[in-house]
PDB file of C-alpha atoms and ligand atoms in Angstrom:
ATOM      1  CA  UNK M 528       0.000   0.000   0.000  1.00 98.00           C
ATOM      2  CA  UNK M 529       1.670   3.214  -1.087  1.00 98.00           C
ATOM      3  CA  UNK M 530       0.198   6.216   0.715  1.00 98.00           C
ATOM      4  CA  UNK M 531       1.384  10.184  -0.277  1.00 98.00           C
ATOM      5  CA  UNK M 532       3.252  10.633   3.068  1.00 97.00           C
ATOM      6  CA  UNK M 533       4.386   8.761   6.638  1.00 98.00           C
ATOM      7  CA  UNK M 534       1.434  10.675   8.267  1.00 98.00           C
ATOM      8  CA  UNK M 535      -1.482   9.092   6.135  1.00 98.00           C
ATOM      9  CA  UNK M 536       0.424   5.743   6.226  1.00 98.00           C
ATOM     10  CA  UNK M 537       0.965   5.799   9.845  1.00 98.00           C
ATOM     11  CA  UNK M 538      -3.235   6.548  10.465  1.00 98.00           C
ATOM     12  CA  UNK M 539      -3.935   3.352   8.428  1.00 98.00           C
ATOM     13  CA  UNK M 540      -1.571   1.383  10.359  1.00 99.00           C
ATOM     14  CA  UNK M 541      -2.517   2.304  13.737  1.00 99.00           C
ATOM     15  CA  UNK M 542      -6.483   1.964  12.978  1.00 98.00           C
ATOM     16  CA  UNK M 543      -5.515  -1.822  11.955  1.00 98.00           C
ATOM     17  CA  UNK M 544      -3.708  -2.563  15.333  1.00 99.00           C
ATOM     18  CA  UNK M 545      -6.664  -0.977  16.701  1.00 98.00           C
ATOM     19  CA  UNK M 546      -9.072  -3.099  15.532  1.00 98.00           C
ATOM     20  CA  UNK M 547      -6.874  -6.129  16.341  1.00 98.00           C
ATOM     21  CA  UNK M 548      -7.020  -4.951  20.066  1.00 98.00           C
ATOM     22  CA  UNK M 549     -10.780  -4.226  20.074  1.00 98.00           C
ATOM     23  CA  UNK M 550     -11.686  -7.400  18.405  1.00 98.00           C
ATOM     24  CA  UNK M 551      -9.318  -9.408  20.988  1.00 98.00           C
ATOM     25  CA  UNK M 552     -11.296  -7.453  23.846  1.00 98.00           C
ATOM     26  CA  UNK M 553     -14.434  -8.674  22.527  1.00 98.00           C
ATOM     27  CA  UNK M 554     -13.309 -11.935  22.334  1.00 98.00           C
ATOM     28  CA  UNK M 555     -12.013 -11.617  26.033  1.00 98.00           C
ATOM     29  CA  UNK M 556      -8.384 -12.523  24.444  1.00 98.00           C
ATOM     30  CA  UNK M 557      -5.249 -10.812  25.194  1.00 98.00           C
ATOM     31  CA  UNK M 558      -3.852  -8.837  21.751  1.00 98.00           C
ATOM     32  CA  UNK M 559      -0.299 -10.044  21.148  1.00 99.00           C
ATOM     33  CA  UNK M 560       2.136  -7.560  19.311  1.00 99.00           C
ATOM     34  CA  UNK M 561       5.452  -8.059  17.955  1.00 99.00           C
ATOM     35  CA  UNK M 562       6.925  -4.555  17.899  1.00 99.00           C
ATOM     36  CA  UNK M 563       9.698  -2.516  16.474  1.00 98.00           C
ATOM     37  CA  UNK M 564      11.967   0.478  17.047  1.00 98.00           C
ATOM     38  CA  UNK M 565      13.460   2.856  14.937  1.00 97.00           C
ATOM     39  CA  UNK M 566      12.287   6.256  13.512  1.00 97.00           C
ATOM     40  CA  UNK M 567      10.085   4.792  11.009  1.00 98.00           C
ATOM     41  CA  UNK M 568       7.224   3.465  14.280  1.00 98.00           C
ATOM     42  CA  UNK M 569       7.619   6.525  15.781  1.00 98.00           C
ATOM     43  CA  UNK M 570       4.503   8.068  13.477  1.00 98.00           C
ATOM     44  CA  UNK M 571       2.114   4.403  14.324  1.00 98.00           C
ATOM     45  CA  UNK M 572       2.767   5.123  17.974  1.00 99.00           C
ATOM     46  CA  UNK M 573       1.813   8.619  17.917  1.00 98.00           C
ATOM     47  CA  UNK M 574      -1.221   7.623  16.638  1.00 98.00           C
ATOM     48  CA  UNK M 575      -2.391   5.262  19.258  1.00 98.00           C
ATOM     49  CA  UNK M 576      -1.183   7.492  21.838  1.00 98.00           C
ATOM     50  CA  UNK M 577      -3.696   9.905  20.649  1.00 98.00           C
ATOM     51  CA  UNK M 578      -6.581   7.152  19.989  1.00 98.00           C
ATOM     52  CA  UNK M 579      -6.104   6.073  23.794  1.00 98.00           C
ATOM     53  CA  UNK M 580      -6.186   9.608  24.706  1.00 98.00           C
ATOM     54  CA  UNK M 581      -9.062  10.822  22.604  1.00 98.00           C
ATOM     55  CA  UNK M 582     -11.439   7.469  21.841  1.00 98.00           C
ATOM     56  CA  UNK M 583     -10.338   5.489  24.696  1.00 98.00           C
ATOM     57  CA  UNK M 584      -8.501   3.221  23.066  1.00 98.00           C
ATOM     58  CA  UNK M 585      -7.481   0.765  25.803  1.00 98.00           C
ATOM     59  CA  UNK M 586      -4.210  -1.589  25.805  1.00 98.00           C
ATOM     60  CA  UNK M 587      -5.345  -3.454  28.653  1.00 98.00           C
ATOM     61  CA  UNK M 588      -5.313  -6.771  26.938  1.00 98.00           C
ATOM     62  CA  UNK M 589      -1.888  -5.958  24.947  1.00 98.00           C
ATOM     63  CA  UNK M 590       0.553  -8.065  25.572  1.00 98.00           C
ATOM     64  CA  UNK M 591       3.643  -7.051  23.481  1.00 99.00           C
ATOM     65  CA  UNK M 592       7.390  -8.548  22.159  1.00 99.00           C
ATOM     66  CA  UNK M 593       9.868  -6.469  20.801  1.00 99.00           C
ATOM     67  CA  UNK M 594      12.006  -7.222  18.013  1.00 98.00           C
ATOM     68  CA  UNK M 595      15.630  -6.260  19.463  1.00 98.00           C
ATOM     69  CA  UNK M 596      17.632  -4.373  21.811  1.00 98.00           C
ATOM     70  CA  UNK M 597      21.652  -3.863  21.238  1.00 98.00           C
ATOM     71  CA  UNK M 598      23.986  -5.775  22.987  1.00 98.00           C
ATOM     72  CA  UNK M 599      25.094  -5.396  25.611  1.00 98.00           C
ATOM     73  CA  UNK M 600      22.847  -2.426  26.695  1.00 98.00           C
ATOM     74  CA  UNK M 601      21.381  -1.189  29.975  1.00 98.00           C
ATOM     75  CA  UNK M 602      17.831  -0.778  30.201  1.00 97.00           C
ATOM     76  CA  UNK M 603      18.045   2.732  31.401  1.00 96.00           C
ATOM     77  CA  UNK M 604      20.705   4.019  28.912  1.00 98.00           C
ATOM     78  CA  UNK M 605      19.660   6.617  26.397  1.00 97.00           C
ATOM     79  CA  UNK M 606      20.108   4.418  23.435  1.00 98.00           C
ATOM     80  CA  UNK M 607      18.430   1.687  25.199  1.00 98.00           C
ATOM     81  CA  UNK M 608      15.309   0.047  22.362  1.00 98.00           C
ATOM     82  CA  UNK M 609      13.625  -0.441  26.154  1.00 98.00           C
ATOM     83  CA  UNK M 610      13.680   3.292  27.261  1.00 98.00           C
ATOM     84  CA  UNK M 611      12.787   3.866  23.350  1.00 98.00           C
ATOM     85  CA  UNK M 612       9.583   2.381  23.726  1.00 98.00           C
ATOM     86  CA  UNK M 613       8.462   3.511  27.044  1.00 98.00           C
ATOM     87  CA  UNK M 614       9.105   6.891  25.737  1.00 98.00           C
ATOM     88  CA  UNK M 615       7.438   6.311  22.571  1.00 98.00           C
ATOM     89  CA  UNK M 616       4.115   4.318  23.995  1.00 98.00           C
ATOM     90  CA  UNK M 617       4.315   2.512  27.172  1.00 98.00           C
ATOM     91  CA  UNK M 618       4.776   5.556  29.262  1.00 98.00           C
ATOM     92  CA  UNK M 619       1.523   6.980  27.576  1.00 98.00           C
ATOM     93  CA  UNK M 620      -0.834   3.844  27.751  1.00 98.00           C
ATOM     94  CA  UNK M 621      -3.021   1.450  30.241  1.00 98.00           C
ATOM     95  CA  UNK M 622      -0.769  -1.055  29.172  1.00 98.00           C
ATOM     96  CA  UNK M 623      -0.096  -3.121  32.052  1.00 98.00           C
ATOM     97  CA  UNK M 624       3.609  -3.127  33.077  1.00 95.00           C
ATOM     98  CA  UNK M 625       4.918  -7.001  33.132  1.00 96.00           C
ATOM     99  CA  UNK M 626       2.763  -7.050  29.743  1.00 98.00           C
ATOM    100  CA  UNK M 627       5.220  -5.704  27.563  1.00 98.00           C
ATOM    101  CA  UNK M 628       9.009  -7.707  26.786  1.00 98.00           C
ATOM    102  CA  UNK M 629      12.099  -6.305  25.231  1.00 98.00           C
ATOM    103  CA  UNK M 630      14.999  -8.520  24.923  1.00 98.00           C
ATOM    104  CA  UNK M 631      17.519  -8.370  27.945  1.00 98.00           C
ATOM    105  CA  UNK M 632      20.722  -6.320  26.808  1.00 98.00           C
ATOM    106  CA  UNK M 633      22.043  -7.077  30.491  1.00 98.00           C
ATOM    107  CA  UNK M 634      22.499 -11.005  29.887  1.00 97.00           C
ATOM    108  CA  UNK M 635      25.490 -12.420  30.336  1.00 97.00           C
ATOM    109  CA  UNK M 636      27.097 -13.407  27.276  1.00 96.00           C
ATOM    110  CA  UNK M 637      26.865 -17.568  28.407  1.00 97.00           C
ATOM    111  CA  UNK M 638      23.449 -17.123  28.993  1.00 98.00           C
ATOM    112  CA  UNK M 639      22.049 -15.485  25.613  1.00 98.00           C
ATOM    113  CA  UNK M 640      21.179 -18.707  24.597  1.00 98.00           C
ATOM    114  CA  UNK M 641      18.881 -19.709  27.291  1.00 98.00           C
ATOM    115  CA  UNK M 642      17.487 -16.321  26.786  1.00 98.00           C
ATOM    116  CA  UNK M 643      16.585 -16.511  23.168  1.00 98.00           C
ATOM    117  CA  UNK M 644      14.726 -19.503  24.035  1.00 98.00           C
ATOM    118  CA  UNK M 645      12.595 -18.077  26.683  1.00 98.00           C
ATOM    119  CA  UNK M 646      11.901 -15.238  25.068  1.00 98.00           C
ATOM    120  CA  UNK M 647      10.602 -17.354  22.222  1.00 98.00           C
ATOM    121  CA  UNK M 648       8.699 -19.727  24.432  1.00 98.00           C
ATOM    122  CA  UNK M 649       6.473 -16.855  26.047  1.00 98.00           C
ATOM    123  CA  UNK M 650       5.394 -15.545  22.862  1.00 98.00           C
ATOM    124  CA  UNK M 651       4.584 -18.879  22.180  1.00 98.00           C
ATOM    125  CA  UNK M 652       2.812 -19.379  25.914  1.00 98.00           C
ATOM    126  CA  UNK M 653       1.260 -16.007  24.817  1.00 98.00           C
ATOM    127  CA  UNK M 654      -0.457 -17.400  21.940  1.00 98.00           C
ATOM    128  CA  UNK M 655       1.932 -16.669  19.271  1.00 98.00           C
ATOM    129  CA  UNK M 656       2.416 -13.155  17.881  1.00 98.00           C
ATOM    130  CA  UNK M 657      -1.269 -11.804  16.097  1.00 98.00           C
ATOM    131  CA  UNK M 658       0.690  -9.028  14.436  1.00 99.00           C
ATOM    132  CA  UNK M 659       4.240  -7.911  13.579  1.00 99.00           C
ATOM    133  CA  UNK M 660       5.202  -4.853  13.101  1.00 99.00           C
ATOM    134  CA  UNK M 661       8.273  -4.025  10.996  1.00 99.00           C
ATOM    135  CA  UNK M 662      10.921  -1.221  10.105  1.00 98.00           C
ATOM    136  CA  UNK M 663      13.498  -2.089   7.459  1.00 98.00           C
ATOM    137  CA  UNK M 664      17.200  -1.176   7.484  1.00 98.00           C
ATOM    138  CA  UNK M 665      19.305  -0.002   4.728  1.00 97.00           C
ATOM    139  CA  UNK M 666      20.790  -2.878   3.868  1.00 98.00           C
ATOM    140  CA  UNK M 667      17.295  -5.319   4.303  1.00 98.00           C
ATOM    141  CA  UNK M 668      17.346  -5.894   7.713  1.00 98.00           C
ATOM    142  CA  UNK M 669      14.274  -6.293   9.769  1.00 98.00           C
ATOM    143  CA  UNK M 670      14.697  -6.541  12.832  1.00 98.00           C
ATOM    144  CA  UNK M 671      18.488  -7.346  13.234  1.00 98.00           C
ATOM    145  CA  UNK M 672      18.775  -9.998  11.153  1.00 98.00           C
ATOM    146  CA  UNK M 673      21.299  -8.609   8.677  1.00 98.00           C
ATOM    147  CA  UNK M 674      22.098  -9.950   5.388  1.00 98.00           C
ATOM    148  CA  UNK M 675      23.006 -13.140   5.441  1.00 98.00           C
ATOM    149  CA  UNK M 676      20.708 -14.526   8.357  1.00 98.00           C
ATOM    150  CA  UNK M 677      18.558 -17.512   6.998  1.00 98.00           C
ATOM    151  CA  UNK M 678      15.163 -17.923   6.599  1.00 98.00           C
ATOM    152  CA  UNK M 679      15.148 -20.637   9.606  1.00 98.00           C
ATOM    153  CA  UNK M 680      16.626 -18.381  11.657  1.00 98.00           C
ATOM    154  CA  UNK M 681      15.870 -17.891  15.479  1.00 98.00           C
ATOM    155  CA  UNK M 682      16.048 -15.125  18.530  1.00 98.00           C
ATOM    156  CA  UNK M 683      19.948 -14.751  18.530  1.00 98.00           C
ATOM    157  CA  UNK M 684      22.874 -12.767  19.097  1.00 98.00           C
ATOM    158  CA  UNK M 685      23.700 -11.337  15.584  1.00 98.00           C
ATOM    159  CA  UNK M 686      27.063  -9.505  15.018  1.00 98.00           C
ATOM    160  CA  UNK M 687      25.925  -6.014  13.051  1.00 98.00           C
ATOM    161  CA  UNK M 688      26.989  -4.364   9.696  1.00 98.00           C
ATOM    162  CA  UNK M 689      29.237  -1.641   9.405  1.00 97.00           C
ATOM    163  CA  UNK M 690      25.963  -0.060   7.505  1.00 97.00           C
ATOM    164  CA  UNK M 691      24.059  -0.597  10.100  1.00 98.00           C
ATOM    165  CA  UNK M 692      26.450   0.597  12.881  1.00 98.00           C
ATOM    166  CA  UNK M 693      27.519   4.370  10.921  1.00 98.00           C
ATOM    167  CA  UNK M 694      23.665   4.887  10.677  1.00 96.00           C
ATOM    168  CA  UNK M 695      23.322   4.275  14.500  1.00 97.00           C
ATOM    169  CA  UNK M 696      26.330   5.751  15.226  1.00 98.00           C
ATOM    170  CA  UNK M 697      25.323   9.613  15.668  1.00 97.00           C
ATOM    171  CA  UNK M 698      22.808   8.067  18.652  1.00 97.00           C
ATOM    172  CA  UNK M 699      26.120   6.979  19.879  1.00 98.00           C
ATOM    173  CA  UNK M 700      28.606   9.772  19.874  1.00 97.00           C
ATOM    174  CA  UNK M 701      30.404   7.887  16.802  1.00 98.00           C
ATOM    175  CA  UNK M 702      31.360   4.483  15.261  1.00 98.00           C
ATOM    176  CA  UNK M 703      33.450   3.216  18.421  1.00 97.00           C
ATOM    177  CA  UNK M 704      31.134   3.532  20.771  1.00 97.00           C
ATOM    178  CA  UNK M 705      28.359   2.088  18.986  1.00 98.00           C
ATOM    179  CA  UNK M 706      27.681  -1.482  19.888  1.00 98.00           C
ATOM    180  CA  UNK M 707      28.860  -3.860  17.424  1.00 98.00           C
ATOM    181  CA  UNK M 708      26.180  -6.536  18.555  1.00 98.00           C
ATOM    182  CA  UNK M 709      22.335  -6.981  19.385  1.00 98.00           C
ATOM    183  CA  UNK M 710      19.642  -9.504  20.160  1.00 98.00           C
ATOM    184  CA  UNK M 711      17.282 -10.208  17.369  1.00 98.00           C
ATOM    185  CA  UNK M 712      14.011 -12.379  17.060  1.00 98.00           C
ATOM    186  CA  UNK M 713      15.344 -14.109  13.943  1.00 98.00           C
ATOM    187  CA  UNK M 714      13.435 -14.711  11.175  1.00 98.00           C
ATOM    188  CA  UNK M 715      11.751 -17.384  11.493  1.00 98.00           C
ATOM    189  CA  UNK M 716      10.279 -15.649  15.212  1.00 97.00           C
ATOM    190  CA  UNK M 717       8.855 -12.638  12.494  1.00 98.00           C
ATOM    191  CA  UNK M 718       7.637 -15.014   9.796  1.00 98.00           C
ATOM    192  CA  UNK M 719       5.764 -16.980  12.755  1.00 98.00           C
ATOM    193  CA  UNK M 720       3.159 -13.667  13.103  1.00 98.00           C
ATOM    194  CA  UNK M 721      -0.156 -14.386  11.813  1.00 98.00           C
ATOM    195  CA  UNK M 722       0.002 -10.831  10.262  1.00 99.00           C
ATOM    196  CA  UNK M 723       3.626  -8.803   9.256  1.00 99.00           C
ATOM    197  CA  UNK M 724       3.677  -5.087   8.101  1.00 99.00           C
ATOM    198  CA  UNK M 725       6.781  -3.520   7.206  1.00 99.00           C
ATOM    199  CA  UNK M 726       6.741   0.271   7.006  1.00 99.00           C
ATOM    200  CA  UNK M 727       9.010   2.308   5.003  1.00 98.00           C
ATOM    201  CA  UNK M 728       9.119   6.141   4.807  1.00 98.00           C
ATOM    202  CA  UNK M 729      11.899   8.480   2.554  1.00 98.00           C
ATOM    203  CA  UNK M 730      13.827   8.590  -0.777  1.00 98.00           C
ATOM    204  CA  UNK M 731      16.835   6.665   1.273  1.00 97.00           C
ATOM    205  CA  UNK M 732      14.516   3.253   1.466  1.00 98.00           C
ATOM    206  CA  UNK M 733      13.824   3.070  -2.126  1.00 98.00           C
ATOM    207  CA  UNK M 734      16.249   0.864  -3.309  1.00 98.00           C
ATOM    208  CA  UNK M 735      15.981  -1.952  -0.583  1.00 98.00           C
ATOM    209  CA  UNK M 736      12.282  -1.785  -0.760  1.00 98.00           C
ATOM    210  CA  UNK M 737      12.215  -2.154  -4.541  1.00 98.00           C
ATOM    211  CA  UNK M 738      14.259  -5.607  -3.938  1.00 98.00           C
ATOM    212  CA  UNK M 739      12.760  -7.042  -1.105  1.00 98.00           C
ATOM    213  CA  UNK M 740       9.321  -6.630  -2.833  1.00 98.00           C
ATOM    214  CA  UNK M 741      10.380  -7.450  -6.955  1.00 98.00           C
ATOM    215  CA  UNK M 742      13.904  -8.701  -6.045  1.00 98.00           C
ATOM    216  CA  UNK M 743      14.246 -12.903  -5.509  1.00 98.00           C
ATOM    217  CA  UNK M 744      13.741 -13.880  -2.070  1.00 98.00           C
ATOM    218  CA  UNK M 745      17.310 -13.352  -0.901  1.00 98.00           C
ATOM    219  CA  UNK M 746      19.611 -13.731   2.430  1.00 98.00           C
ATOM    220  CA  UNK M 747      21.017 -10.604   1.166  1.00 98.00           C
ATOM    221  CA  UNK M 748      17.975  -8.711   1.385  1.00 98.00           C
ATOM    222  CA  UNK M 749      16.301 -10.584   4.440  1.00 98.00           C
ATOM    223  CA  UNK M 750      13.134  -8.173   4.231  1.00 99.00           C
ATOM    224  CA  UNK M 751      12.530 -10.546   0.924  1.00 99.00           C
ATOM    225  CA  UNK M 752      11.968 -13.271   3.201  1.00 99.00           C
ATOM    226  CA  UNK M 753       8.604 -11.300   3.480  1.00 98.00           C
ATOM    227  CA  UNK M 754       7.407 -12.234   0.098  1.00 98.00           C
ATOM    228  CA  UNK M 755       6.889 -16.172   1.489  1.00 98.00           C
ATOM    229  CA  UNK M 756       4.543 -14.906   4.010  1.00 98.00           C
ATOM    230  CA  UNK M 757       0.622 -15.444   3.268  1.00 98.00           C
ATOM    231  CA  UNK M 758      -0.586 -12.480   4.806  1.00 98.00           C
ATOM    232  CA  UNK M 759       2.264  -9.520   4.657  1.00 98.00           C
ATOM    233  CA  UNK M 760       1.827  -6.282   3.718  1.00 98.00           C
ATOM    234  CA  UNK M 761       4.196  -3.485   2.877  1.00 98.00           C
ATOM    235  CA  UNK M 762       3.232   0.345   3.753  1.00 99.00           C
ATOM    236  CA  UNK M 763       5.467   2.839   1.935  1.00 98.00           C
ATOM    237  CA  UNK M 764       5.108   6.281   1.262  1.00 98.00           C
ATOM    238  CA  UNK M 765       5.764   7.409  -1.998  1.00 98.00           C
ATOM    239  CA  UNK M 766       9.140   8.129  -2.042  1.00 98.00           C
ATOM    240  CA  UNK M 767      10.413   4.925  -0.642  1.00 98.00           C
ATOM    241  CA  UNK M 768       7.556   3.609  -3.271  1.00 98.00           C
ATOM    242  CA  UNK M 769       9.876   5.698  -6.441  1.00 98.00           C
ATOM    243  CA  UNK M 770      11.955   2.862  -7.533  1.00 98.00           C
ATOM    244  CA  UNK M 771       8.969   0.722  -8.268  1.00 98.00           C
TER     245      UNK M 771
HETATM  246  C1  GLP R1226      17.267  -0.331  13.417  1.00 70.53           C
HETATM  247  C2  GLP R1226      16.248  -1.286  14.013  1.00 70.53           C
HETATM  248  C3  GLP R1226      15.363  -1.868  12.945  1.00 70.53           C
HETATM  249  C4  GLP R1226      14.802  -0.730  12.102  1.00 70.53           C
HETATM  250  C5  GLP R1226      15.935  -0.002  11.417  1.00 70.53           C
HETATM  251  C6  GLP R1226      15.469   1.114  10.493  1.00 70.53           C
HETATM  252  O1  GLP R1226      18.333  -0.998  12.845  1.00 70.53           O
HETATM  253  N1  GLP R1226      16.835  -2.368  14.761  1.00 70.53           N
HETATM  254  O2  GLP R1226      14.326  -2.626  13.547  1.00 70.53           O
HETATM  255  O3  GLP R1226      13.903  -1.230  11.172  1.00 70.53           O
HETATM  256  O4  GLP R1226      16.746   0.538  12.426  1.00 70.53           O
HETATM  257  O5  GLP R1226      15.340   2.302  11.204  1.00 70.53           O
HETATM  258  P1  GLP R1226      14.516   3.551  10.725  1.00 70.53           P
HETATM  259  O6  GLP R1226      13.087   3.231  10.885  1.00 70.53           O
HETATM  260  O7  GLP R1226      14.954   4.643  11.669  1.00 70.53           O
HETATM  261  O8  GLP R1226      14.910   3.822   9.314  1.00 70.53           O
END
């Protein structure tokens, strides 16, 4: 779905997850999110802020899994994908807290392992993951899982891209203090959602969007991986829609 800017894009979005919460509450079922960080949310979450505040939009029954966090990385640091999204909607919702789950950048290293699997087992105690949401990085990436990551793949620690650092790298006061690693629900944890939408705004996005949508399903463009899924949907604006 191409939509003339982020704004009008960002409305659709947020009145789908809507409805996915309000049908869950009439069905006395908890709503289970997969969620993402990143500027390109930012918009969707902004929008449900305001339909809590102004329609009474309730995320009592949320339950919600994010995507990734860097590693390692305090919960409470400024870069933290935790603080991110208590600034950015937990803070500003009836969300219960012990509802929402970010992965653990505090682990020790021995123990990712065991994490990954935990965290995969409650979304699965949760009921599985109703709804995905996605950003995409330069390079393909969703979530974390950077080129290269296979289709099978599961919640891991995943050395990053160079790419990927430089653009993260101004949140970090430059390139060598910017984490070189992060925990990612791999992609077989996104591909698992009953429903996946990627969201893509700006000129800059063009190019990667244009392969993982016409491209061949590649490890080198693991959004592509996308294209196997029965019920994903892609929601550009039209500049990241120009190379189509
Ligand atoms: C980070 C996140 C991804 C996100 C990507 C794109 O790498 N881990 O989940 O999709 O950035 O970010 P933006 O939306 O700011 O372009």
């Amino acid at each position: 779905h191409i939509y003339a800017d982020a704004k009008a894009a960002s409305r659709a979005v947020a009145e789908e997850i809507a409805d996915l919460i309000r049908q869950k509450q009439r069905e006395g079922k908890p709503c289970v999110l997969g969620l993402a960080t990143g500027s390109s949310p930012k918009t969707v979450y902004a929008e449900l802020i305001r339909m809590h505040r102004e329609e009474g939009l309730s995320f009592r029954n949320v339950v919600t899994f994010n995507l990734d966090e860097y590693y390692p990385m305090e919960p409470d640091s400024l870069q933290s994908y935790w603080r991110f999204m208590r600034e950015q909607l937990f803070d500003h919702v009836d969300i219960p807290a012990g509802n929402y789950h970010v992965p653990d950048g505090t682990i020790r290293t021995d123990k990712v392992g065991e994490f990954s699997k935990q965290y995969e087992a409650q979304i699965e105690a949760a009921g599985g993951l109703d709804f995905q949401l996605l950003g995409i990085g330069g390079n393909g990436h969703i979530g974390f899982n950077e080129p290269g990551s296979l289709i099978n793949s599961h919640t891991r620690l995943m050395m990053l891209d160079n790419s990927t650092r430089a653009a993260a790298s101004n949140d970090f006061g430059g390139l060598p203090k910017t984490p070189r690693k992060a925990i990612t629900m791999g992609v077989a944890s996104i591909l698992s959602a009953r429903r996946v939408v990627l969201l893509a705004w700006g000129e800059r996005k063009a190019p990667v969007i244009r392969g993982a949508v016409e491209g061949t399903v590649t490890e080198q463009n693991p959004a592509s991986y996308l294209q196997t899924h029965p019920n994903a949907l892609f929601v550009i604006d039209e500049a990241a829609a120009s190379e189509l």
